Coordinates of C-alpha atoms and ligand atoms in Angstrom, one line a residue:
X1 CA 109.9 100.1 91.8
X2 CA 109.0 102.1 88.7
X3 CA 106.4 100.5 86.3
X4 CA 108.9 100.1 83.5
X5 CA 111.4 98.1 85.6
X6 CA 108.7 95.7 86.8
X7 CA 108.7 92.2 85.3
X8 CA 106.4 92.0 82.3
X9 CA 103.6 89.5 81.6
X10 CA 102.0 88.0 78.5
X11 CA 100.0 91.3 78.0
X12 CA 103.1 93.5 78.1
X13 CA 104.6 91.1 75.6
X14 CA 101.7 91.6 73.2
X15 CA 102.0 95.4 73.7
X16 CA 105.8 95.3 73.1
X17 CA 105.2 93.4 69.9
X18 CA 102.5 95.9 68.8
X19 CA 104.9 98.8 69.5
X20 CA 107.7 97.1 67.5
X21 CA 105.3 96.7 64.6
X22 CA 104.2 100.3 64.8
X23 CA 100.6 99.3 65.6
X24 CA 98.7 102.4 66.9
X25 CA 101.9 104.4 66.5
X26 CA 103.2 103.1 69.8
X27 CA 100.3 104.6 71.6
X28 CA 98.8 102.7 74.6
X29 CA 95.3 103.5 75.8
X30 CA 93.6 101.1 78.3
X31 CA 90.5 101.5 80.3
X32 CA 89.0 100.2 83.6
X33 CA 85.3 99.7 82.8
X34 CA 83.3 98.9 86.0
X35 CA 79.5 98.7 85.9
X36 CA 78.3 101.0 88.7
X37 CA 76.1 98.3 90.3
X38 CA 78.1 97.8 93.5
X39 CA 81.3 98.6 95.3
X40 CA 84.6 97.5 93.9
X41 CA 86.3 94.5 95.4
X42 CA 89.7 92.9 95.6
X43 CA 89.2 91.4 92.1
X44 CA 88.6 94.8 90.7
X45 CA 91.8 96.0 92.4
X46 CA 93.7 93.5 90.2
X47 CA 92.1 94.9 87.1
X48 CA 92.8 98.5 88.2
X49 CA 96.4 97.7 88.9
X50 CA 96.8 96.0 85.6
X51 CA 95.1 98.6 83.4
X52 CA 96.5 101.7 85.1
X53 CA 99.8 99.9 85.6
X54 CA 100.1 99.3 81.9
X55 CA 99.3 102.9 81.1
X56 CA 102.1 104.0 83.4
X57 CA 104.5 101.5 82.1
X58 CA 104.1 102.8 78.5
X59 CA 103.5 106.4 79.4
X60 CA 100.1 105.9 78.0
X61 CA 96.6 106.6 79.4
X62 CA 94.0 104.6 81.2
X63 CA 90.3 105.8 81.2
X64 CA 87.9 105.2 83.9
X65 CA 84.7 104.3 82.1
X66 CA 81.4 103.4 83.7
X67 CA 79.7 100.7 81.8
X68 CA 76.2 102.0 82.6
X69 CA 73.8 100.1 80.4
X70 CA 71.6 98.6 83.2
X71 CA 70.1 101.6 84.9
X72 CA 67.9 99.6 87.2
X73 CA 70.8 98.2 89.1
X74 CA 73.1 101.2 89.0
X75 CA 73.4 104.3 91.2
X76 CA 75.3 107.5 91.7
X77 CA 76.4 106.2 95.1
X78 CA 78.2 103.4 93.4
X79 CA 79.8 105.7 90.9
X80 CA 81.1 108.0 93.6
X81 CA 82.4 105.0 95.6
X82 CA 84.2 103.7 92.5
X83 CA 86.0 107.0 91.9
X84 CA 87.0 107.2 95.6
X85 CA 88.4 103.6 95.5
X86 CA 90.4 104.0 92.3
X87 CA 91.9 107.3 93.7
X88 CA 92.7 105.7 97.0
X89 CA 94.4 102.8 95.4
X90 CA 96.8 105.4 94.0
X91 CA 95.7 105.8 90.4
X92 CA 94.6 108.7 88.3
X93 CA 92.5 108.9 85.2
X94 CA 93.0 111.7 82.7
X95 CA 90.1 113.9 81.7
X96 CA 86.6 113.4 83.3
X97 CA 85.5 109.9 84.0
X98 CA 83.7 108.5 81.0
X99 CA 80.3 106.8 80.8
X100 CA 79.0 104.4 78.2
X101 CA 75.9 106.5 78.4
X102 CA 77.8 109.4 76.9
X103 CA 77.8 107.3 73.7
X104 CA 74.1 106.4 73.7
X105 CA 73.5 108.7 70.7
X106 CA 76.4 107.3 68.8
X107 CA 75.5 103.7 69.7
X108 CA 71.9 104.3 68.4
X109 CA 73.4 105.5 65.1
X110 CA 75.7 102.5 65.0
X111 CA 72.7 100.2 65.5
X112 CA 70.9 102.0 62.6
X113 CA 73.9 101.5 60.5
X114 CA 73.9 97.8 61.1
X115 CA 70.2 97.7 60.1
X116 CA 71.0 99.6 56.9
X117 CA 73.7 97.1 56.1
X118 CA 71.2 94.3 56.6
X119 CA 73.0 93.2 59.7
X120 CA 70.4 93.8 62.4
X121 CA 66.7 93.2 62.7
X122 CA 63.8 93.9 65.0
X123 CA 62.6 90.6 66.5
X124 CA 59.3 90.0 68.3
X125 CA 59.9 86.5 69.7
X126 CA 59.1 86.4 73.4
X127 CA 61.7 85.2 75.9
X128 CA 60.6 81.6 75.9
X129 CA 60.5 81.4 72.1
X130 CA 63.8 83.2 71.9
X131 CA 65.3 80.4 74.1
X132 CA 63.8 77.7 72.0
X133 CA 65.0 79.2 68.8
X134 CA 68.5 79.7 70.1
X135 CA 69.3 76.0 70.2
X136 CA 71.8 74.4 72.5
X137 CA 75.5 73.7 72.6
X138 CA 74.8 70.5 70.7
X139 CA 72.1 71.7 68.3
X140 CA 72.1 74.7 66.0
X141 CA 69.4 77.4 66.5
X142 CA 66.6 78.3 64.1
X143 CA 66.1 81.5 62.2
X144 CA 63.6 83.9 63.8
X145 CA 60.5 84.4 61.6
X146 CA 61.3 88.2 61.8
X147 CA 64.8 87.8 60.4
X148 CA 64.1 88.8 56.9
X149 CA 62.4 92.1 57.4
X150 CA 63.6 94.8 55.1
X151 CA 66.0 97.4 56.3
X152 CA 63.3 100.1 55.9
X153 CA 60.9 98.2 58.0
X154 CA 63.5 97.5 60.7
X155 CA 64.6 101.1 60.8
X156 CA 61.0 102.3 61.2
X157 CA 60.4 99.7 64.0
X158 CA 63.7 100.5 65.8
X159 CA 62.8 104.2 65.7
X160 CA 59.4 103.4 67.0
X161 CA 61.0 101.4 69.8
X162 CA 63.1 104.5 70.7
X163 CA 60.1 106.7 70.6
X164 CA 58.4 104.7 73.3
X165 CA 55.7 103.1 71.2
X166 CA 56.1 99.6 72.7
X167 CA 56.1 98.3 76.2
X168 CA 59.2 96.7 77.8
X169 CA 60.2 93.4 76.3
X170 CA 57.8 93.5 73.3
X171 CA 60.5 93.9 70.7
X172 CA 64.3 93.7 70.6
X173 CA 67.0 94.6 68.1
X174 CA 69.2 91.6 67.2
X175 CA 72.4 91.4 65.2
X176 CA 72.0 89.2 62.2
X177 CA 74.9 86.8 62.3
X178 CA 74.5 83.1 62.3
X179 CA 71.9 81.0 64.1
X180 CA 74.0 77.9 63.5
X181 CA 77.2 79.2 64.9
X182 CA 78.9 76.8 67.3
X183 CA 79.5 80.0 69.4
X184 CA 76.1 80.8 71.0
X185 CA 77.1 84.4 71.4
X186 CA 77.0 84.7 67.6
X187 CA 73.4 83.3 67.3
X188 CA 71.8 86.7 66.5
X189 CA 72.5 88.2 69.9
X190 CA 70.2 90.9 71.2
X191 CA 71.9 94.3 71.0
X192 CA 69.1 96.7 72.1
X193 CA 66.1 96.2 74.4
X194 CA 63.2 98.3 75.6
X195 CA 63.3 99.5 79.2
X196 CA 61.1 102.3 80.3
X197 CA 63.3 103.3 83.2
X198 CA 65.0 106.4 84.4
X199 CA 68.8 106.5 83.9
X200 CA 71.1 108.1 86.5
X201 CA 73.0 109.9 83.8
X202 CA 70.6 110.4 80.9
X203 CA 67.4 110.8 82.8
X204 CA 64.3 109.9 80.8
X205 CA 65.8 110.5 77.4
X206 CA 65.9 106.8 76.5
X207 CA 63.6 103.9 76.8
X208 CA 65.8 101.6 74.7
X209 CA 69.2 100.6 76.1
X210 CA 72.1 98.9 74.3
X211 CA 73.3 95.5 75.6
X212 CA 76.7 95.1 77.2
X213 CA 78.4 93.3 74.4
X214 CA 77.3 95.9 71.8
X215 CA 78.2 98.8 74.0
X216 CA 81.5 97.6 75.3
X217 CA 83.5 97.2 72.1
X218 CA 82.0 100.3 70.5
X219 CA 82.8 102.4 73.6
X220 CA 86.4 101.1 73.3
X221 CA 86.4 102.1 69.7
X222 CA 85.0 105.5 70.3
X223 CA 87.7 106.2 72.9
X224 CA 90.5 104.8 70.8
X225 CA 91.4 102.2 73.3
X226 CA 94.3 100.2 72.0
X227 CA 94.2 97.2 74.3
X228 CA 90.9 96.2 75.8
X229 CA 91.9 94.0 78.7
X230 CA 89.2 91.9 80.3
X231 CA 88.7 88.7 82.2
X232 CA 88.7 85.2 80.7
X233 CA 84.9 84.7 80.7
X234 CA 84.7 87.2 77.8
X235 CA 86.9 85.1 75.5
X236 CA 83.8 83.6 73.9
X237 CA 82.4 87.1 73.4
X238 CA 85.5 88.2 71.5
X239 CA 84.2 86.9 68.1
X240 CA 81.1 89.1 68.7
X241 CA 83.2 92.0 69.7
X242 CA 85.3 91.6 66.6
X243 CA 82.2 91.1 64.4
X244 CA 80.6 94.3 65.5
X245 CA 83.7 96.4 65.0
X246 CA 84.5 94.8 61.6
X247 CA 80.9 95.1 60.3
X248 CA 80.8 98.7 61.3
X249 CA 84.3 99.3 60.0
X250 CA 85.4 101.3 63.0
X251 CA 88.6 101.6 64.9
X252 CA 89.3 98.1 66.2
X253 CA 90.9 97.7 69.7
X254 CA 92.3 94.3 70.5
X255 CA 90.5 92.5 73.3
X256 CA 92.9 90.5 75.5
X257 CA 91.7 88.2 78.3
X258 CA 93.4 87.3 81.5
X259 CA 92.4 85.1 84.4
X260 CA 90.3 86.8 87.1
X261 CA 91.4 86.8 90.7
X262 CA 89.8 84.2 92.9
X263 CA 90.8 84.2 96.6
X264 CA 90.1 81.4 99.0
X265 CA 87.9 82.2 102.1
X266 CA 86.5 85.1 100.0
X267 CA 83.6 85.9 97.8
X268 CA 84.3 88.2 94.9
X269 CA 81.0 88.7 93.2
X270 CA 79.2 92.0 93.5
X271 CA 75.9 90.2 93.5
X272 CA 76.8 88.1 96.5
X273 CA 78.5 91.0 98.3
X274 CA 75.3 93.0 97.7
X275 CA 73.3 90.2 99.3
X276 CA 75.6 90.3 102.4
X277 CA 74.8 94.0 102.7
X278 CA 71.1 93.9 101.8
X279 CA 70.4 90.9 104.2
X280 CA 72.3 92.6 107.0
X281 CA 75.0 90.0 107.4
X282 CA 77.5 92.9 107.5
X283 CA 77.0 96.5 108.3
X284 CA 77.5 97.9 104.8
X285 CA 79.7 97.8 101.7
X286 CA 82.5 99.2 103.7
X287 CA 82.2 96.8 106.7
X288 CA 85.8 95.9 107.5
X289 CA 85.0 92.3 107.0
X290 CA 84.1 92.8 103.4
X291 CA 86.7 92.2 100.6
X292 CA 85.6 95.5 99.0
X293 CA 88.2 98.2 98.5
X294 CA 86.3 100.4 100.9
X295 CA 86.0 97.6 103.5
X296 CA 89.7 96.8 103.3
X297 CA 90.5 100.5 103.6
X298 CA 88.4 100.8 106.7
X299 CA 90.0 97.7 108.1
X300 CA 93.4 99.3 107.7
X301 CA 94.8 97.6 104.6
X302 CA 97.1 100.0 102.9
X303 CA 96.9 100.8 99.2
X304 CA 100.5 99.9 98.9
X305 CA 100.0 96.5 100.3
X306 CA 97.1 95.8 97.9
X307 CA 99.2 97.0 95.0
X308 CA 102.1 94.8 96.1
X309 CA 99.8 91.8 96.4
X310 CA 98.4 92.4 92.9
X311 CA 101.9 92.7 91.5
X312 CA 103.0 89.5 93.2
X313 CA 100.1 87.3 92.0
X314 CA 100.9 88.3 88.4
X315 CA 98.8 88.1 85.3
X316 CA 98.1 84.7 83.7
X317 CA 95.8 83.1 81.2
X318 CA 94.7 80.2 83.5
X319 CA 92.2 80.3 86.3
X320 CA 93.5 79.6 89.8
X321 CA 92.7 80.3 93.4
X322 CA 95.1 82.5 95.4
X323 CA 95.5 82.0 99.1
X324 CA 94.1 85.0 101.0
X325 CA 97.0 84.5 103.3
X326 CA 99.1 86.1 100.6
X327 CA 97.1 89.2 100.8
X328 CA 97.2 89.3 104.6
X329 CA 101.0 88.7 104.3
X330 CA 101.4 91.7 102.1
X331 CA 99.4 93.8 104.6
X332 CA 101.5 92.6 107.5
X333 CA 104.7 93.2 105.7
X334 CA 103.8 96.8 104.8
X335 CA 102.6 97.6 108.3
X336 CA 105.5 95.9 110.0
X337 CA 107.8 98.2 108.1
X338 CA 105.7 101.4 108.4
X339 CA 103.3 101.3 111.4
X340 CA 104.2 102.9 114.7
X341 CA 104.0 100.9 117.8
X342 CA 101.7 101.5 120.7
X343 CA 100.5 99.7 123.8
X344 CA 96.9 98.7 124.2
X345 CA 95.4 96.3 126.7
X346 CA 92.4 94.5 125.1
X347 CA 91.1 92.6 128.1
X348 CA 92.4 94.6 131.1
X349 CA 93.2 93.3 134.6
X350 CA 94.3 95.8 137.3
X351 CA 97.8 95.8 138.6
X352 CA 98.8 97.7 141.7
X353 CA 102.4 98.3 142.5
X354 CA 102.4 98.1 146.2
X355 CA 105.9 99.7 146.6
X356 CA 105.3 102.6 144.2
X357 CA 104.3 105.9 145.7
X358 CA 100.6 106.9 145.3
X359 CA 100.3 109.9 143.1
X360 CA 103.7 109.7 141.5
X361 CA 104.0 109.8 137.8
X362 CA 106.9 109.1 135.5
X363 CA 107.2 109.6 131.8
X364 CA 109.1 107.1 129.7
X365 CA 110.3 107.9 126.3
X366 CA 109.7 105.0 124.0
X367 CA 110.7 104.6 120.4
X368 CA 107.9 104.4 117.9
X369 CA 109.5 101.8 115.7
X370 CA 112.1 99.2 116.7
X371 CA 113.8 99.2 113.3
X372 CA 113.3 102.8 112.1
X373 CA 114.7 105.6 114.1
X374 CA 113.2 108.2 111.8
X375 CA 109.8 107.2 113.3
X376 CA 110.8 109.0 116.4
X377 CA 109.7 108.5 120.0
X378 CA 106.7 109.1 122.1
X379 CA 106.0 109.7 125.8
X380 CA 104.3 107.0 127.8
X381 CA 103.2 107.8 131.4
X382 CA 103.7 105.4 134.3
X383 CA 102.1 105.2 137.7
X384 CA 101.2 103.0 140.7
X385 CA 98.1 101.6 139.0
X386 CA 98.4 99.8 135.7
X387 CA 96.4 97.5 133.4
X388 CA 97.9 94.4 131.8
X389 CA 96.1 91.8 129.7
X390 CA 94.2 89.0 131.4
X391 CA 95.9 86.6 129.0
X392 CA 99.3 87.6 130.4
X393 CA 98.5 86.2 133.8
X394 CA 98.2 82.6 134.9
X395 CA 97.7 81.5 138.5
X396 CA 98.8 78.0 137.6
X397 CA 101.0 78.6 134.6
X398 CA 101.5 76.0 131.8
X399 CA 105.0 74.7 131.1
X400 CA 107.4 77.3 129.7
X401 CA 105.2 80.2 130.8
X402 CA 107.1 83.5 130.3
X403 CA 104.4 85.9 131.5
X404 CA 103.0 86.8 134.9
X405 CA 102.4 84.3 137.6
X406 CA 102.7 84.6 141.4
X407 CA 106.4 84.7 142.4
X408 CA 108.0 85.4 139.1
X409 CA 109.2 88.5 137.4
X410 CA 108.4 90.1 134.0
X411 CA 109.5 93.2 132.3
X412 CA 107.0 95.9 131.4
X413 CA 107.8 97.0 127.9
X414 CA 109.8 100.2 128.0
X415 CA 109.6 100.2 131.8
X416 CA 110.5 98.3 135.0
X417 CA 110.7 94.7 136.0
X418 CA 107.8 93.8 138.3
X419 CA 107.2 90.7 140.4
X420 CA 103.7 89.4 141.2
X421 CA 103.0 88.7 144.8
X422 CA 99.3 88.0 145.0
X423 CA 96.2 87.6 142.9
X424 CA 93.1 89.1 144.4
X425 CA 89.8 87.3 143.5
X426 CA 86.2 88.3 143.6
X427 CA 83.5 86.2 145.3
X428 CA 83.3 84.0 142.2
X429 CA 86.9 83.2 142.3
X430 CA 87.9 85.3 139.3
X431 CA 91.2 87.2 139.5
X432 CA 90.4 90.9 139.5
X433 CA 93.6 92.5 140.6
X434 CA 97.3 91.7 140.8
X435 CA 99.5 93.0 143.6
X436 CA 103.0 93.4 142.4
X437 CA 106.3 95.1 143.4
X438 CA 108.5 97.0 141.0
X439 CA 112.3 97.0 141.1
X440 CA 113.5 100.6 140.8
X441 CA 116.9 99.6 139.5
X442 CA 115.6 98.0 136.4
X443 CA 114.5 100.8 134.2
X444 CA 116.2 100.0 130.8
X445 CA 118.6 97.5 132.5
X446 CA 118.3 94.0 133.7
X447 CA 118.9 93.4 137.4
X448 CA 122.1 91.8 138.5
X449 CA 122.1 88.0 138.2
X450 CA 118.8 87.4 136.5
X451 CA 116.9 88.3 133.4
X452 CA 113.2 88.2 133.3
X453 CA 112.0 85.8 130.7
X454 CA 109.0 87.7 129.4
X455 CA 108.2 91.2 128.3
X456 CA 104.5 92.3 128.5
X457 CA 102.7 95.4 127.4
X458 CA 100.8 97.6 129.9
X459 CA 99.0 100.9 130.2
X460 CA 98.9 103.3 133.2
X461 CA 95.3 103.1 134.6
X462 CA 95.1 106.8 135.4
X463 CA 96.2 107.8 132.0
X464 CA 94.5 105.2 129.9
X465 CA 91.9 106.0 127.2
X466 CA 88.9 103.9 127.0
X467 CA 88.1 102.5 123.6
X468 CA 86.2 99.8 121.7
X469 CA 88.4 97.6 119.6
X470 CA 86.9 95.5 116.8
X471 CA 88.8 92.2 116.4
X472 CA 88.2 91.3 112.8
X473 CA 88.9 87.9 111.2
X474 CA 88.1 86.2 107.9
X475 CA 84.5 86.6 106.9
X476 CA 84.2 83.0 105.8
X477 CA 85.4 79.9 107.6
X478 CA 85.4 77.7 104.5
X479 CA 88.1 77.7 101.9
X480 CA 85.6 78.0 99.0
X481 CA 82.4 79.5 100.3
X482 CA 81.4 80.2 96.7
X483 CA 81.7 76.6 95.4
X484 CA 78.7 74.4 94.9
X485 CA 77.8 72.7 98.2
X486 CA 75.1 70.3 98.8
X487 CA 72.2 72.1 100.6
X488 CA 74.5 75.0 101.5
X489 CA 75.1 78.5 100.2
X490 CA 78.0 80.8 100.9
X491 CA 75.9 82.4 103.6
X492 CA 76.2 79.2 105.6
X493 CA 79.9 79.7 105.8
X494 CA 79.9 83.1 107.4
X495 CA 82.4 83.0 110.2
X496 CA 80.6 83.9 113.4
X497 CA 83.9 84.9 114.9
X498 CA 84.7 87.3 112.1
X499 CA 84.0 90.1 114.5
X500 CA 84.5 90.0 118.3
X501 CA 84.6 93.3 120.2
X502 CA 86.9 94.2 123.0
X503 CA 84.6 96.8 124.5
X504 CA 86.7 97.7 127.5
X505 CA 90.1 98.2 125.9
X506 CA 92.6 100.5 127.5
X507 CA 94.8 102.6 125.3
X508 CA 98.0 104.5 125.9
X509 CA 97.2 108.2 125.8
X510 CA 99.2 109.0 122.7
X511 CA 96.5 107.2 120.6
X512 CA 94.1 110.0 121.3
X513 CA 95.4 111.8 118.3
X514 CA 95.6 108.7 116.1
X515 CA 94.5 109.6 112.6
X516 CA 91.7 107.4 111.3
X517 CA 93.0 104.8 108.9
X518 CA 96.6 105.1 109.9
X519 CA 98.1 101.8 110.9
X520 CA 99.6 101.0 114.3
X521 CA 101.1 97.8 115.7
X522 CA 99.5 97.3 119.1
X523 CA 102.5 95.5 120.7
X524 CA 102.0 91.8 120.9
X525 CA 98.4 92.0 119.6
X526 CA 98.5 92.8 115.9
X527 CA 97.9 95.7 113.5
X528 CA 95.1 98.2 114.1
X529 CA 93.8 101.5 112.9
X530 CA 91.3 104.0 114.1
X531 CA 87.9 103.5 112.4
X532 CA 87.2 106.0 109.7
X533 CA 83.5 106.4 110.5
X534 CA 83.1 106.2 114.3
X535 CA 82.9 109.4 116.2
X536 CA 84.0 107.7 119.4
X537 CA 87.4 106.2 119.9
X538 CA 87.1 102.9 118.0
X539 CA 89.9 100.9 116.5
X540 CA 89.8 98.0 114.0
X541 CA 92.1 95.1 113.9
X542 CA 93.6 95.0 110.4
X543 CA 95.5 91.7 110.8
X544 CA 97.0 89.6 113.5
X545 CA 100.8 89.5 114.0
X546 CA 101.0 86.0 112.6
X547 CA 98.9 83.9 110.3
X548 CA 96.8 81.9 112.7
X549 CA 94.9 80.3 109.9
X550 CA 98.0 78.6 108.5
X551 CA 98.2 76.5 111.7
X552 CA 94.5 75.6 111.6
X553 CA 94.8 74.5 107.9
X554 CA 98.0 72.5 108.6
X555 CA 96.1 70.6 111.3
X556 CA 93.2 69.9 109.1
X557 CA 95.3 68.3 106.4
Ligands
LIG1 P1 81.4 90.8 89.5 O1 81.6 89.5 88.9 O2 82.0 91.0 90.9 O3 80.0 91.4 89.4 P2 82.0 92.2 87.2 O4 83.0 91.6 86.3 O5 80.6 92.0 86.8 O6 82.3 91.7 88.6 P3 82.5 94.9 86.4 O7 82.1 96.1 87.0 O8 82.0 94.5 85.1 O9 82.3 93.7 87.4 O10 84.1 94.8 86.4 C1 85.0 95.8 85.9 C2 86.3 95.2 85.5 O11 86.9 94.5 86.6 C3 86.1 94.3 84.4 O12 87.0 94.5 83.4 C4 86.3 92.9 85.0 O13 86.8 92.0 84.1 C5 87.2 93.2 86.1 N1 87.1 92.3 87.2 C6 86.0 92.0 87.9 N2 86.2 91.0 88.8 C7 87.5 90.7 88.7 C8 88.3 89.7 89.3 N3 87.9 88.9 90.3 N4 89.6 89.6 88.9 C9 90.1 90.4 88.0 N5 89.4 91.4 87.3 C10 88.1 91.5 87.7
LIG2 MG1 80.6 92.7 84.5

């Protein structure tokens, strides 16, 4: 679907109205402004789809801008990962990526201008005093004793701050707005602070850094952003955003807030995701259990399915929690339509066909996709020795069993019908091998008079590839790991079964050339892709064939 034919939302309504009124001459410029202090997650994907999607819809432009005002927490690694993730999701920014730090000179000048207008002052209250003077939601704040300094004095002090004459925290620059404002954001907020730290972009040029609220609106103004879309928690900051732009008489983008994406069974906070990485609960930011874009990519989620999901959940003004099952559904749906099929036995048990000649080999031609002929066919070798999955055999079958059991027949997918005669056990009584007979008249046709009830997947033992298969599941086993829990944190809800490894999996040989990241349906098992990082043959389970959590949840209710 092209962007213009997609259904609109309350933001496109605002933009349509602006265009009708000739505001900005019909121009639309949005931006996606991550702080490079972590990897992007599924929540950011929503913001990316929204901002870049709007630019596409109106033939406008969306900037990628790094909001890099906190050098201690930021890094070039994060910057590079963010660029990779936006590109992988399928979006393009025009021109070079932008950085708030590109504007540090301009921002310093803007701050000086506020001082000259009598709208900012250097304050020396320490953090505790600052808190005390700020007041509370119920009580107004008190004016700082430094509030009435002259512009000249403030300017000289601010320049001295920039020139490194004071240690961290000794002085700050504050906007002079209203200490009695019911909106605490307007009670003379700090707009510059002293930090003697190296910055990944500007090196050691600065020891004063602008605060987020001051930087954000002015960066938007400098770039000529027409619609500055952000999440709901910034609604209370909008009056400050507006105050800064009005006081400085600059170009004035309109800030529009929408509800952030919350997903159940998921944590979407960079701080918490970083904790999972730093404390070793996962193997890294791109661990396939992580809700990061790089984790989802490595797990096998497609960019298309993430975009479809973001489209479906829509854009609203009220906070809600989306079922992660919807995301998994979007992944399943895309892979069902597009992933080639393959046969993989996760927990192998040997099958010997007693009436099949030793050393004989046949090649079956099997279609890659049951519903899409264009996907073509592949060759699957067959021989006397096979592997099937342990789960497909039961010595004493439950009722309605359709798979292997002594005395009954099953079809091997794409191959013959076989009948199990005997299960061979080891000294502990575990079944280690199944002796079966094949019926040579059943290749592609059902035998006269009966139709085997079940179809199972298999791999020829002599041709099989050995691989490790990571069976991933949801990282948290609680619906809202992030909520306030008595005595518990989100870490207590990590699902110990979020990763189990099938270390002895047997793959059909065509998978030797599987491209990393490309999805397959392993017949009857789920969707998988070859791991992007591993040098050996490792596959990751992207998602199961059906939503097994829905059943668990239904039971719990
Ligand atoms: P986090 O809370 O995970 O640290 P953040 O908001 O601090 O995220 P930023 O790097 O500032 O992270 O986010 C960049 C953009 O992505 C912002 O415009 C922000 O509003 C948006 N964004 C972040 N999280 C979500 C979310 N869950 N849903 C929608 N948009 C989001
Ligand atoms: Mg933020």
